Amino acid sequence: MEIHIFRSATENLVEVCADQTTKIIELNKPKQRKVGKKLLTAKVNKDLGGGQLEGLKRNTKDILALPHEEYMEFLRDLRDILNYHKDYFLSKVTIYFNRVTQQDIEK
Amino acid sequence: METINNIEACINANLIEKGSLGKFIFRDNANQWFIFYKKGNVFEIEYLKYGFWRHFKTIFTDRRQIYEAQDIFYGGTSGKFDDTLLKLFDILQRIGRRTPKNEFRFFNKAEYMWDLYALPFSIDSLRELQSTLLNSTEISDDQINKGALVTHGIFISVNCVGRVNPQSNAHPNGDGLSRREVRSRLSSFELARREDGSPLAVEKVLVKLPSRIM
């Protein structure tokens, strides 16, 4: 049960962040930029909050990652998940660690 | 392990800038740090003999924090820390080579700048870990008793923030910031640095993010 919670929590987190990245990339595709600066500005403001607009303008062509604040938000969530599930997470890692080291010994 | 591998792949492919690195590293109770990596369909271990993580207890006094080291590979004007930082860069490149969808290894330390974030986590007590493991059918009592336990972990994120020289070509995704500009950008974080701007030591560069952005 707990592994499911951990897996879904972390994977959902990564997926949500990846979706957001996709959204940002979509917003910066050339054809979508043709909708006009005003519309784009409004959409970006709606989707991301006004604070990131400057960053988006600067990297219009090449954004391939989350903006800094979004990434920090991701790290905060990841930290919370890791700390909440640390015992279970490290116990699973221990199991794999033993499995891998055992394989090495057998080799 | 697949979950960890997938998370690392997603982070490196989708969430961080080209030239950055995101990776989980772990420590066993013999104080050896290592990473997992996938070779074919099999997971293998690589031990890390050098790195600030070896000072886990001293650096990460509060495990609930995110730790940050800005412009991590800049050793100040004296060059006193250059060897230490080069060793750190080299080991991170080795880690990068073992990380799915990662291009950190192709980037030159002298040309780019990186901020480092560390998310530490560890068990509260060995007894609790042992008791969790005793309930598991996936590990034998013998193995638990031998003490091959993984007790600590850190997720490290080395984020490329741009090129060092503003006159050179801009980073594919960055903005060609000079160190001075970056310093100015980061001054609000109130970093604990020496007067000459150099880090106190690799392990001391890591400072807590101020509460306003936590």
PDB file of C-alpha atoms in Angstrom:
ATOM      1  CA  MET A   1       0.000   0.000   0.000  1.00  0.00           C
ATOM      2  CA  GLU A   2       2.697   2.424   1.012  1.00  0.00           C
ATOM      3  CA  ILE A   3       4.782   1.819  -2.104  1.00  0.00           C
ATOM      4  CA  HIS A   4       1.723   2.672  -4.158  1.00  0.00           C
ATOM      5  CA  ILE A   5       1.353   5.921  -2.267  1.00  0.00           C
ATOM      6  CA  PHE A   6       5.031   6.744  -2.695  1.00  0.00           C
ATOM      7  CA  ARG A   7       5.102   5.783  -6.345  1.00  0.00           C
ATOM      8  CA  SER A   8       1.941   7.634  -7.260  1.00  0.00           C
ATOM      9  CA  ALA A   9       2.915  10.677  -5.246  1.00  0.00           C
ATOM     10  CA  THR A  10       6.351  11.022  -6.816  1.00  0.00           C
ATOM     11  CA  GLU A  11       5.338   9.990 -10.302  1.00  0.00           C
ATOM     12  CA  ASN A  12       2.294  12.248 -10.282  1.00  0.00           C
ATOM     13  CA  LEU A  13       4.491  15.061  -9.122  1.00  0.00           C
ATOM     14  CA  VAL A  14       6.940  14.503 -11.961  1.00  0.00           C
ATOM     15  CA  GLU A  15       4.095  14.104 -14.447  1.00  0.00           C
ATOM     16  CA  VAL A  16       2.375  17.285 -13.324  1.00  0.00           C
ATOM     17  CA  CYS A  17       5.629  19.186 -13.622  1.00  0.00           C
ATOM     18  CA  ALA A  18       6.338  17.631 -17.012  1.00  0.00           C
ATOM     19  CA  ASP A  19       2.839  18.594 -18.169  1.00  0.00           C
ATOM     20  CA  GLN A  20       3.460  22.122 -17.063  1.00  0.00           C
ATOM     21  CA  THR A  21       6.728  22.098 -19.008  1.00  0.00           C
ATOM     22  CA  THR A  22       4.901  20.865 -22.081  1.00  0.00           C
ATOM     23  CA  LYS A  23       2.410  23.652 -21.638  1.00  0.00           C
ATOM     24  CA  ILE A  24       5.200  26.188 -21.527  1.00  0.00           C
ATOM     25  CA  ILE A  25       6.821  24.717 -24.626  1.00  0.00           C
ATOM     26  CA  GLU A  26       3.461  24.755 -26.394  1.00  0.00           C
ATOM     27  CA  LEU A  27       3.026  28.389 -25.531  1.00  0.00           C
ATOM     28  CA  ASN A  28       6.337  29.145 -27.141  1.00  0.00           C
ATOM     29  CA  LYS A  29       5.820  27.344 -30.431  1.00  0.00           C
ATOM     30  CA  PRO A  30       6.142  29.843 -33.308  1.00  0.00           C
ATOM     31  CA  LYS A  31       2.624  29.311 -34.675  1.00  0.00           C
ATOM     32  CA  GLN A  32       1.128  29.883 -31.284  1.00  0.00           C
ATOM     33  CA  ARG A  33       3.071  33.060 -30.859  1.00  0.00           C
ATOM     34  CA  LYS A  34       1.152  34.399 -33.843  1.00  0.00           C
ATOM     35  CA  VAL A  35      -1.979  34.679 -31.735  1.00  0.00           C
ATOM     36  CA  GLY A  36      -0.638  38.044 -30.739  1.00  0.00           C
ATOM     37  CA  LYS A  37       1.328  39.337 -27.842  1.00  0.00           C
ATOM     38  CA  LYS A  38      -1.728  40.505 -25.953  1.00  0.00           C
ATOM     39  CA  LEU A  39      -3.450  37.159 -26.048  1.00  0.00           C
ATOM     40  CA  LEU A  40      -0.265  35.282 -25.242  1.00  0.00           C
ATOM     41  CA  THR A  41       0.432  37.580 -22.321  1.00  0.00           C
ATOM     42  CA  ALA A  42      -3.046  37.020 -20.974  1.00  0.00           C
ATOM     43  CA  LYS A  43      -2.737  33.255 -21.384  1.00  0.00           C
ATOM     44  CA  VAL A  44       0.694  33.103 -19.802  1.00  0.00           C
ATOM     45  CA  ASN A  45      -0.505  35.246 -16.936  1.00  0.00           C
ATOM     46  CA  LYS A  46      -3.480  32.973 -16.443  1.00  0.00           C
ATOM     47  CA  ASP A  47      -1.476  29.732 -16.634  1.00  0.00           C
ATOM     48  CA  LEU A  48       1.648  30.664 -14.799  1.00  0.00           C
ATOM     49  CA  GLY A  49       1.164  33.867 -12.926  1.00  0.00           C
ATOM     50  CA  GLY A  50       2.538  37.199 -14.079  1.00  0.00           C
ATOM     51  CA  GLY A  51       5.893  36.862 -12.352  1.00  0.00           C
ATOM     52  CA  GLN A  52       7.259  34.428 -14.869  1.00  0.00           C
ATOM     53  CA  LEU A  53       6.382  36.399 -17.941  1.00  0.00           C
ATOM     54  CA  GLU A  54       9.752  38.090 -18.158  1.00  0.00           C
ATOM     55  CA  GLY A  55      11.513  34.745 -18.079  1.00  0.00           C
ATOM     56  CA  LEU A  56       9.238  33.395 -20.745  1.00  0.00           C
ATOM     57  CA  LYS A  57       9.811  36.386 -23.015  1.00  0.00           C
ATOM     58  CA  ARG A  58      13.565  35.991 -22.620  1.00  0.00           C
ATOM     59  CA  ASN A  59      13.569  32.321 -23.478  1.00  0.00           C
ATOM     60  CA  THR A  60      10.754  32.412 -25.979  1.00  0.00           C
ATOM     61  CA  LYS A  61      12.367  29.955 -28.387  1.00  0.00           C
ATOM     62  CA  ASP A  62      14.243  27.607 -26.199  1.00  0.00           C
ATOM     63  CA  ILE A  63      12.448  26.827 -22.956  1.00  0.00           C
ATOM     64  CA  LEU A  64      12.937  23.154 -22.325  1.00  0.00           C
ATOM     65  CA  ALA A  65      12.662  23.103 -18.565  1.00  0.00           C
ATOM     66  CA  LEU A  66      10.571  24.398 -15.722  1.00  0.00           C
ATOM     67  CA  PRO A  67      11.109  28.027 -14.771  1.00  0.00           C
ATOM     68  CA  HIS A  68      13.167  28.404 -11.604  1.00  0.00           C
ATOM     69  CA  GLU A  69      10.282  29.072  -9.229  1.00  0.00           C
ATOM     70  CA  GLU A  70       8.274  26.177 -10.634  1.00  0.00           C
ATOM     71  CA  TYR A  71      11.269  23.908 -10.206  1.00  0.00           C
ATOM     72  CA  MET A  72      11.752  25.076  -6.631  1.00  0.00           C
ATOM     73  CA  GLU A  73       8.114  24.262  -6.005  1.00  0.00           C
ATOM     74  CA  PHE A  74       8.768  20.799  -7.422  1.00  0.00           C
ATOM     75  CA  LEU A  75      11.792  20.354  -5.137  1.00  0.00           C
ATOM     76  CA  ARG A  76       9.742  21.407  -2.105  1.00  0.00           C
ATOM     77  CA  ASP A  77       7.099  18.808  -2.956  1.00  0.00           C
ATOM     78  CA  LEU A  78       9.740  16.156  -3.588  1.00  0.00           C
ATOM     79  CA  ARG A  79      11.394  16.956  -0.253  1.00  0.00           C
ATOM     80  CA  ASP A  80       8.066  16.560   1.548  1.00  0.00           C
ATOM     81  CA  ILE A  81       7.354  13.233  -0.133  1.00  0.00           C
ATOM     82  CA  LEU A  82      10.853  11.891   0.534  1.00  0.00           C
ATOM     83  CA  ASN A  83      10.724  12.888   4.165  1.00  0.00           C
ATOM     84  CA  TYR A  84       7.223  11.562   4.727  1.00  0.00           C
ATOM     85  CA  HIS A  85       8.044   8.186   3.184  1.00  0.00           C
ATOM     86  CA  LYS A  86      11.715   8.023   4.146  1.00  0.00           C
ATOM     87  CA  ASP A  87      11.526   4.811   6.192  1.00  0.00           C
ATOM     88  CA  TYR A  88       9.656   2.894   3.579  1.00  0.00           C
ATOM     89  CA  PHE A  89      11.702   4.381   0.730  1.00  0.00           C
ATOM     90  CA  LEU A  90      15.036   3.532   2.354  1.00  0.00           C
ATOM     91  CA  SER A  91      13.850   0.066   3.306  1.00  0.00           C
ATOM     92  CA  LYS A  92      13.041  -0.599  -0.366  1.00  0.00           C
ATOM     93  CA  VAL A  93      16.415   0.805  -1.388  1.00  0.00           C
ATOM     94  CA  THR A  94      18.040  -1.478   1.215  1.00  0.00           C
ATOM     95  CA  ILE A  95      16.348  -4.494  -0.321  1.00  0.00           C
ATOM     96  CA  TYR A  96      17.612  -3.584  -3.804  1.00  0.00           C
ATOM     97  CA  PHE A  97      21.025  -2.722  -2.430  1.00  0.00           C
ATOM     98  CA  ASN A  98      21.311  -6.199  -0.903  1.00  0.00           C
ATOM     99  CA  ARG A  99      20.040  -7.786  -4.078  1.00  0.00           C
ATOM    100  CA  VAL A 100      22.594  -5.968  -6.244  1.00  0.00           C
ATOM    101  CA  THR A 101      25.531  -6.566  -3.896  1.00  0.00           C
ATOM    102  CA  GLN A 102      24.553 -10.238  -3.670  1.00  0.00           C
ATOM    103  CA  GLN A 103      24.613 -10.428  -7.485  1.00  0.00           C
ATOM    104  CA  ASP A 104      28.100  -8.910  -7.469  1.00  0.00           C
ATOM    105  CA  ILE A 105      29.324 -11.473  -4.941  1.00  0.00           C
ATOM    106  CA  GLU A 106      27.885 -14.312  -7.009  1.00  0.00           C
ATOM    107  CA  LYS A 107      29.653 -12.997 -10.129  1.00  0.00           C
TER     108      LYS A 107
ATOM    109  CA  MET B   1      14.267   0.792  -8.413  1.00  0.00           C
ATOM    110  CA  GLU B   2      12.381   1.291 -11.663  1.00  0.00           C
ATOM    111  CA  THR B   3      10.431   4.058  -9.950  1.00  0.00           C
ATOM    112  CA  ILE B   4      13.600   5.858  -8.939  1.00  0.00           C
ATOM    113  CA  ASN B   5      15.048   5.364 -12.407  1.00  0.00           C
ATOM    114  CA  ASN B   6      11.887   6.736 -14.038  1.00  0.00           C
ATOM    115  CA  ILE B   7      11.780   9.727 -11.737  1.00  0.00           C
ATOM    116  CA  GLU B   8      15.409  10.516 -12.508  1.00  0.00           C
ATOM    117  CA  ALA B   9      14.815  10.130 -16.238  1.00  0.00           C
ATOM    118  CA  CYS B  10      11.760  12.422 -16.153  1.00  0.00           C
ATOM    119  CA  ILE B  11      13.537  15.071 -14.129  1.00  0.00           C
ATOM    120  CA  ASN B  12      16.588  15.048 -16.381  1.00  0.00           C
ATOM    121  CA  ALA B  13      14.589  14.973 -19.595  1.00  0.00           C
ATOM    122  CA  ASN B  14      11.736  17.336 -18.771  1.00  0.00           C
ATOM    123  CA  LEU B  15      12.204  19.461 -15.715  1.00  0.00           C
ATOM    124  CA  ILE B  16      15.734  20.840 -15.666  1.00  0.00           C
ATOM    125  CA  GLU B  17      17.779  22.845 -18.139  1.00  0.00           C
ATOM    126  CA  LYS B  18      20.121  21.142 -20.553  1.00  0.00           C
ATOM    127  CA  GLY B  19      23.476  20.685 -18.842  1.00  0.00           C
ATOM    128  CA  SER B  20      21.886  20.125 -15.427  1.00  0.00           C
ATOM    129  CA  LEU B  21      21.847  16.954 -13.359  1.00  0.00           C
ATOM    130  CA  GLY B  22      19.314  15.388 -11.011  1.00  0.00           C
ATOM    131  CA  LYS B  23      20.215  12.193  -9.152  1.00  0.00           C
ATOM    132  CA  PHE B  24      19.482  10.223  -5.996  1.00  0.00           C
ATOM    133  CA  ILE B  25      22.523   9.139  -4.028  1.00  0.00           C
ATOM    134  CA  PHE B  26      22.468   6.854  -0.999  1.00  0.00           C
ATOM    135  CA  ARG B  27      24.585   5.860   1.979  1.00  0.00           C
ATOM    136  CA  ASP B  28      24.806   2.507   3.681  1.00  0.00           C
ATOM    137  CA  ASN B  29      25.456   2.108   7.391  1.00  0.00           C
ATOM    138  CA  ALA B  30      29.163   1.526   6.683  1.00  0.00           C
ATOM    139  CA  ASN B  31      29.267   5.184   5.578  1.00  0.00           C
ATOM    140  CA  GLN B  32      29.781   4.368   1.912  1.00  0.00           C
ATOM    141  CA  TRP B  33      27.948   6.521  -0.606  1.00  0.00           C
ATOM    142  CA  PHE B  34      26.724   5.091  -3.869  1.00  0.00           C
ATOM    143  CA  ILE B  35      24.350   5.495  -6.782  1.00  0.00           C
ATOM    144  CA  PHE B  36      22.180   3.005  -8.582  1.00  0.00           C
ATOM    145  CA  TYR B  37      22.281   2.942 -12.346  1.00  0.00           C
ATOM    146  CA  LYS B  38      20.733   0.744 -14.970  1.00  0.00           C
ATOM    147  CA  LYS B  39      22.976  -1.264 -17.255  1.00  0.00           C
ATOM    148  CA  GLY B  40      20.860  -3.071 -19.796  1.00  0.00           C
ATOM    149  CA  ASN B  41      18.027  -4.484 -17.746  1.00  0.00           C
ATOM    150  CA  VAL B  42      20.046  -4.802 -14.570  1.00  0.00           C
ATOM    151  CA  PHE B  43      20.640  -2.288 -11.820  1.00  0.00           C
ATOM    152  CA  GLU B  44      24.188  -1.830 -10.643  1.00  0.00           C
ATOM    153  CA  ILE B  45      25.911   0.161  -7.915  1.00  0.00           C
ATOM    154  CA  GLU B  46      28.731   2.649  -8.219  1.00  0.00           C
ATOM    155  CA  TYR B  47      30.432   3.849  -5.060  1.00  0.00           C
ATOM    156  CA  LEU B  48      31.302   7.528  -4.701  1.00  0.00           C
ATOM    157  CA  LYS B  49      34.581   7.972  -2.918  1.00  0.00           C
ATOM    158  CA  TYR B  50      34.525  11.738  -2.849  1.00  0.00           C
ATOM    159  CA  GLY B  51      31.902  14.428  -2.327  1.00  0.00           C
ATOM    160  CA  PHE B  52      30.303  16.796   0.155  1.00  0.00           C
ATOM    161  CA  TRP B  53      27.715  14.105   0.966  1.00  0.00           C
ATOM    162  CA  ARG B  54      30.394  12.412   3.077  1.00  0.00           C
ATOM    163  CA  HIS B  55      29.853  15.225   5.576  1.00  0.00           C
ATOM    164  CA  PHE B  56      26.124  14.588   5.702  1.00  0.00           C
ATOM    165  CA  LYS B  57      25.738  14.967   9.451  1.00  0.00           C
ATOM    166  CA  THR B  58      27.675  18.230   9.603  1.00  0.00           C
ATOM    167  CA  ILE B  59      26.074  19.876   6.614  1.00  0.00           C
ATOM    168  CA  PHE B  60      22.497  18.734   6.759  1.00  0.00           C
ATOM    169  CA  THR B  61      21.596  19.514  10.319  1.00  0.00           C
ATOM    170  CA  ASP B  62      17.931  19.945   9.474  1.00  0.00           C
ATOM    171  CA  ARG B  63      16.675  17.239   7.122  1.00  0.00           C
ATOM    172  CA  ARG B  64      13.449  19.089   6.386  1.00  0.00           C
ATOM    173  CA  GLN B  65      15.252  21.830   4.488  1.00  0.00           C
ATOM    174  CA  ILE B  66      16.362  22.202   0.920  1.00  0.00           C
ATOM    175  CA  TYR B  67      20.016  23.169   0.832  1.00  0.00           C
ATOM    176  CA  GLU B  68      21.425  25.394  -1.837  1.00  0.00           C
ATOM    177  CA  ALA B  69      24.898  26.255  -3.109  1.00  0.00           C
ATOM    178  CA  GLN B  70      24.893  28.989  -5.700  1.00  0.00           C
ATOM    179  CA  ASP B  71      27.518  29.072  -8.429  1.00  0.00           C
ATOM    180  CA  ILE B  72      28.828  25.872  -6.861  1.00  0.00           C
ATOM    181  CA  PHE B  73      31.970  25.460  -8.956  1.00  0.00           C
ATOM    182  CA  TYR B  74      33.276  29.001  -8.482  1.00  0.00           C
ATOM    183  CA  GLY B  75      36.188  28.876  -6.071  1.00  0.00           C
ATOM    184  CA  GLY B  76      36.703  32.604  -5.560  1.00  0.00           C
ATOM    185  CA  THR B  77      39.553  34.774  -6.793  1.00  0.00           C
ATOM    186  CA  SER B  78      42.270  33.039  -4.766  1.00  0.00           C
ATOM    187  CA  GLY B  79      41.858  29.697  -6.514  1.00  0.00           C
ATOM    188  CA  LYS B  80      42.337  28.049  -3.143  1.00  0.00           C
ATOM    189  CA  PHE B  81      39.387  25.743  -3.605  1.00  0.00           C
ATOM    190  CA  ASP B  82      39.916  24.934  -7.266  1.00  0.00           C
ATOM    191  CA  ASP B  83      41.211  21.393  -6.682  1.00  0.00           C
ATOM    192  CA  THR B  84      38.338  20.544  -4.374  1.00  0.00           C
ATOM    193  CA  LEU B  85      35.789  21.927  -6.780  1.00  0.00           C
ATOM    194  CA  LEU B  86      37.392  20.148  -9.730  1.00  0.00           C
ATOM    195  CA  LYS B  87      37.160  16.849  -7.869  1.00  0.00           C
ATOM    196  CA  LEU B  88      33.520  17.540  -7.111  1.00  0.00           C
ATOM    197  CA  PHE B  89      32.846  18.432 -10.742  1.00  0.00           C
ATOM    198  CA  ASP B  90      34.568  15.251 -11.921  1.00  0.00           C
ATOM    199  CA  ILE B  91      32.537  13.024  -9.648  1.00  0.00           C
ATOM    200  CA  LEU B  92      29.322  14.744 -10.648  1.00  0.00           C
ATOM    201  CA  GLN B  93      30.239  14.144 -14.287  1.00  0.00           C
ATOM    202  CA  ARG B  94      30.757  10.476 -13.451  1.00  0.00           C
ATOM    203  CA  ILE B  95      27.313  10.461 -11.871  1.00  0.00           C
ATOM    204  CA  GLY B  96      25.979  12.221 -14.983  1.00  0.00           C
ATOM    205  CA  ARG B  97      27.326   9.456 -17.187  1.00  0.00           C
ATOM    206  CA  ARG B  98      25.266   6.981 -15.160  1.00  0.00           C
ATOM    207  CA  THR B  99      22.111   9.061 -15.300  1.00  0.00           C
ATOM    208  CA  PRO B 100      19.440   8.477 -17.942  1.00  0.00           C
ATOM    209  CA  LYS B 101      18.800  11.313 -20.395  1.00  0.00           C
ATOM    210  CA  ASN B 102      21.494  13.532 -18.981  1.00  0.00           C
ATOM    211  CA  GLU B 103      23.991  15.799 -20.758  1.00  0.00           C
ATOM    212  CA  PHE B 104      25.877  17.269 -17.811  1.00  0.00           C
ATOM    213  CA  ARG B 105      29.009  15.383 -18.858  1.00  0.00           C
ATOM    214  CA  PHE B 106      29.214  17.364 -22.099  1.00  0.00           C
ATOM    215  CA  PHE B 107      29.452  20.718 -20.324  1.00  0.00           C
ATOM    216  CA  ASN B 108      32.678  22.477 -19.405  1.00  0.00           C
ATOM    217  CA  LYS B 109      33.166  23.691 -15.837  1.00  0.00           C
ATOM    218  CA  ALA B 110      34.984  26.801 -17.021  1.00  0.00           C
ATOM    219  CA  GLU B 111      32.254  27.856 -19.417  1.00  0.00           C
ATOM    220  CA  TYR B 112      29.052  27.445 -17.438  1.00  0.00           C
ATOM    221  CA  MET B 113      27.660  28.077 -13.973  1.00  0.00           C
ATOM    222  CA  TRP B 114      25.558  25.804 -11.835  1.00  0.00           C
ATOM    223  CA  ASP B 115      23.502  26.139  -8.674  1.00  0.00           C
ATOM    224  CA  LEU B 116      23.271  23.035  -6.547  1.00  0.00           C
ATOM    225  CA  TYR B 117      20.275  21.945  -4.495  1.00  0.00           C
ATOM    226  CA  ALA B 118      20.333  19.055  -2.061  1.00  0.00           C
ATOM    227  CA  LEU B 119      17.331  17.330  -0.479  1.00  0.00           C
ATOM    228  CA  PRO B 120      18.622  15.165   2.367  1.00  0.00           C
ATOM    229  CA  PHE B 121      16.615  12.435   4.038  1.00  0.00           C
ATOM    230  CA  SER B 122      17.532   9.714   6.495  1.00  0.00           C
ATOM    231  CA  ILE B 123      15.979   7.143   8.768  1.00  0.00           C
ATOM    232  CA  ASP B 124      15.136   8.175  12.310  1.00  0.00           C
ATOM    233  CA  SER B 125      16.650   5.034  13.815  1.00  0.00           C
ATOM    234  CA  LEU B 126      18.319   1.822  12.672  1.00  0.00           C
ATOM    235  CA  ARG B 127      15.923  -0.176  14.794  1.00  0.00           C
ATOM    236  CA  GLU B 128      12.921   1.192  12.906  1.00  0.00           C
ATOM    237  CA  LEU B 129      14.498   0.336   9.566  1.00  0.00           C
ATOM    238  CA  GLN B 130      15.350  -3.156  10.765  1.00  0.00           C
ATOM    239  CA  SER B 131      11.831  -3.654  12.027  1.00  0.00           C
ATOM    240  CA  THR B 132      10.378  -2.521   8.662  1.00  0.00           C
ATOM    241  CA  LEU B 133      12.721  -4.953   6.919  1.00  0.00           C
ATOM    242  CA  LEU B 134      11.860  -7.828   9.246  1.00  0.00           C
ATOM    243  CA  ASN B 135       8.271  -7.527   8.052  1.00  0.00           C
ATOM    244  CA  SER B 136       9.409  -7.767   4.452  1.00  0.00           C
ATOM    245  CA  THR B 137       9.641 -11.088   2.681  1.00  0.00           C
ATOM    246  CA  GLU B 138      12.077  -9.651   0.149  1.00  0.00           C
ATOM    247  CA  ILE B 139      15.130  -9.744   2.397  1.00  0.00           C
ATOM    248  CA  SER B 140      16.502 -12.419   4.681  1.00  0.00           C
ATOM    249  CA  ASP B 141      17.090 -11.978   8.403  1.00  0.00           C
ATOM    250  CA  ASP B 142      20.695 -12.919   7.731  1.00  0.00           C
ATOM    251  CA  GLN B 143      21.171  -9.962   5.396  1.00  0.00           C
ATOM    252  CA  ILE B 144      19.563  -7.602   7.889  1.00  0.00           C
ATOM    253  CA  ASN B 145      21.862  -8.862  10.621  1.00  0.00           C
ATOM    254  CA  LYS B 146      24.921  -8.422   8.420  1.00  0.00           C
ATOM    255  CA  GLY B 147      24.107  -4.752   8.479  1.00  0.00           C
ATOM    256  CA  ALA B 148      23.959  -3.879   4.788  1.00  0.00           C
ATOM    257  CA  LEU B 149      21.364  -1.214   5.403  1.00  0.00           C
ATOM    258  CA  VAL B 150      20.746   1.974   3.450  1.00  0.00           C
ATOM    259  CA  THR B 151      20.217   4.670   6.020  1.00  0.00           C
ATOM    260  CA  HIS B 152      20.676   8.001   4.240  1.00  0.00           C
ATOM    261  CA  GLY B 153      19.856   9.547   0.907  1.00  0.00           C
ATOM    262  CA  ILE B 154      20.132  12.853  -0.911  1.00  0.00           C
ATOM    263  CA  PHE B 155      18.477  14.020  -4.053  1.00  0.00           C
ATOM    264  CA  ILE B 156      20.971  16.341  -5.690  1.00  0.00           C
ATOM    265  CA  SER B 157      20.034  18.789  -8.378  1.00  0.00           C
ATOM    266  CA  VAL B 158      22.834  20.610 -10.180  1.00  0.00           C
ATOM    267  CA  ASN B 159      21.092  23.291 -12.204  1.00  0.00           C
ATOM    268  CA  CYS B 160      22.870  24.975 -15.088  1.00  0.00           C
ATOM    269  CA  VAL B 161      22.140  28.700 -14.855  1.00  0.00           C
ATOM    270  CA  GLY B 162      24.042  30.036 -17.855  1.00  0.00           C
ATOM    271  CA  ARG B 163      27.405  30.800 -19.344  1.00  0.00           C
ATOM    272  CA  VAL B 164      30.209  32.381 -17.337  1.00  0.00           C
ATOM    273  CA  ASN B 165      31.296  34.901 -19.940  1.00  0.00           C
ATOM    274  CA  PRO B 166      28.595  37.269 -21.163  1.00  0.00           C
ATOM    275  CA  GLN B 167      30.603  37.905 -24.357  1.00  0.00           C
ATOM    276  CA  SER B 168      30.510  34.265 -25.366  1.00  0.00           C
ATOM    277  CA  ASN B 169      27.615  32.640 -27.143  1.00  0.00           C
ATOM    278  CA  ALA B 170      24.556  32.343 -24.988  1.00  0.00           C
ATOM    279  CA  HIS B 171      23.628  29.073 -23.329  1.00  0.00           C
ATOM    280  CA  PRO B 172      21.057  27.209 -25.412  1.00  0.00           C
ATOM    281  CA  ASN B 173      18.475  27.880 -22.728  1.00  0.00           C
ATOM    282  CA  GLY B 174      20.223  30.431 -20.598  1.00  0.00           C
ATOM    283  CA  ASP B 175      21.015  34.077 -20.704  1.00  0.00           C
ATOM    284  CA  GLY B 176      24.800  34.436 -20.662  1.00  0.00           C
ATOM    285  CA  LEU B 177      25.088  35.951 -17.203  1.00  0.00           C
ATOM    286  CA  SER B 178      28.425  37.064 -15.858  1.00  0.00           C
ATOM    287  CA  ARG B 179      29.418  35.959 -12.375  1.00  0.00           C
ATOM    288  CA  ARG B 180      28.931  39.507 -11.156  1.00  0.00           C
ATOM    289  CA  GLU B 181      25.407  39.594 -12.544  1.00  0.00           C
ATOM    290  CA  VAL B 182      24.644  36.254 -10.987  1.00  0.00           C
ATOM    291  CA  ARG B 183      26.040  37.435  -7.655  1.00  0.00           C
ATOM    292  CA  SER B 184      23.838  40.451  -7.863  1.00  0.00           C
ATOM    293  CA  ARG B 185      20.877  38.284  -8.742  1.00  0.00           C
ATOM    294  CA  LEU B 186      21.625  36.067  -5.783  1.00  0.00           C
ATOM    295  CA  SER B 187      22.463  38.733  -3.265  1.00  0.00           C
ATOM    296  CA  SER B 188      18.959  38.670  -1.902  1.00  0.00           C
ATOM    297  CA  PHE B 189      19.550  35.135  -0.716  1.00  0.00           C
ATOM    298  CA  GLU B 190      22.047  36.522   1.808  1.00  0.00           C
ATOM    299  CA  LEU B 191      24.612  33.849   1.215  1.00  0.00           C
ATOM    300  CA  ALA B 192      27.208  33.202   3.860  1.00  0.00           C
ATOM    301  CA  ARG B 193      30.337  33.817   1.829  1.00  0.00           C
ATOM    302  CA  ARG B 194      33.743  35.102   2.701  1.00  0.00           C
ATOM    303  CA  GLU B 195      34.649  38.682   1.932  1.00  0.00           C
ATOM    304  CA  ASP B 196      36.545  37.747  -1.209  1.00  0.00           C
ATOM    305  CA  GLY B 197      33.446  36.013  -2.479  1.00  0.00           C
ATOM    306  CA  SER B 198      34.849  32.515  -2.280  1.00  0.00           C
ATOM    307  CA  PRO B 199      33.017  29.687  -0.628  1.00  0.00           C
ATOM    308  CA  LEU B 200      34.221  28.712   2.827  1.00  0.00           C
ATOM    309  CA  ALA B 201      34.606  25.132   1.697  1.00  0.00           C
ATOM    310  CA  VAL B 202      32.548  22.859  -0.456  1.00  0.00           C
ATOM    311  CA  GLU B 203      30.646  21.506   2.471  1.00  0.00           C
ATOM    312  CA  LYS B 204      30.089  24.961   3.895  1.00  0.00           C
ATOM    313  CA  VAL B 205      28.834  26.461   0.653  1.00  0.00           C
ATOM    314  CA  LEU B 206      25.577  24.735   1.165  1.00  0.00           C
ATOM    315  CA  VAL B 207      23.282  27.107   2.901  1.00  0.00           C
ATOM    316  CA  LYS B 208      19.647  26.887   3.763  1.00  0.00           C
ATOM    317  CA  LEU B 209      17.262  28.697   1.540  1.00  0.00           C
ATOM    318  CA  PRO B 210      15.839  31.673   3.371  1.00  0.00           C
ATOM    319  CA  SER B 211      12.430  31.121   4.845  1.00  0.00           C
ATOM    320  CA  ARG B 212      10.732  33.492   2.424  1.00  0.00           C
ATOM    321  CA  ILE B 213      11.262  31.111  -0.481  1.00  0.00           C
ATOM    322  CA  MET B 214      10.875  27.883   1.435  1.00  0.00           C
TER     323      MET B 214
END
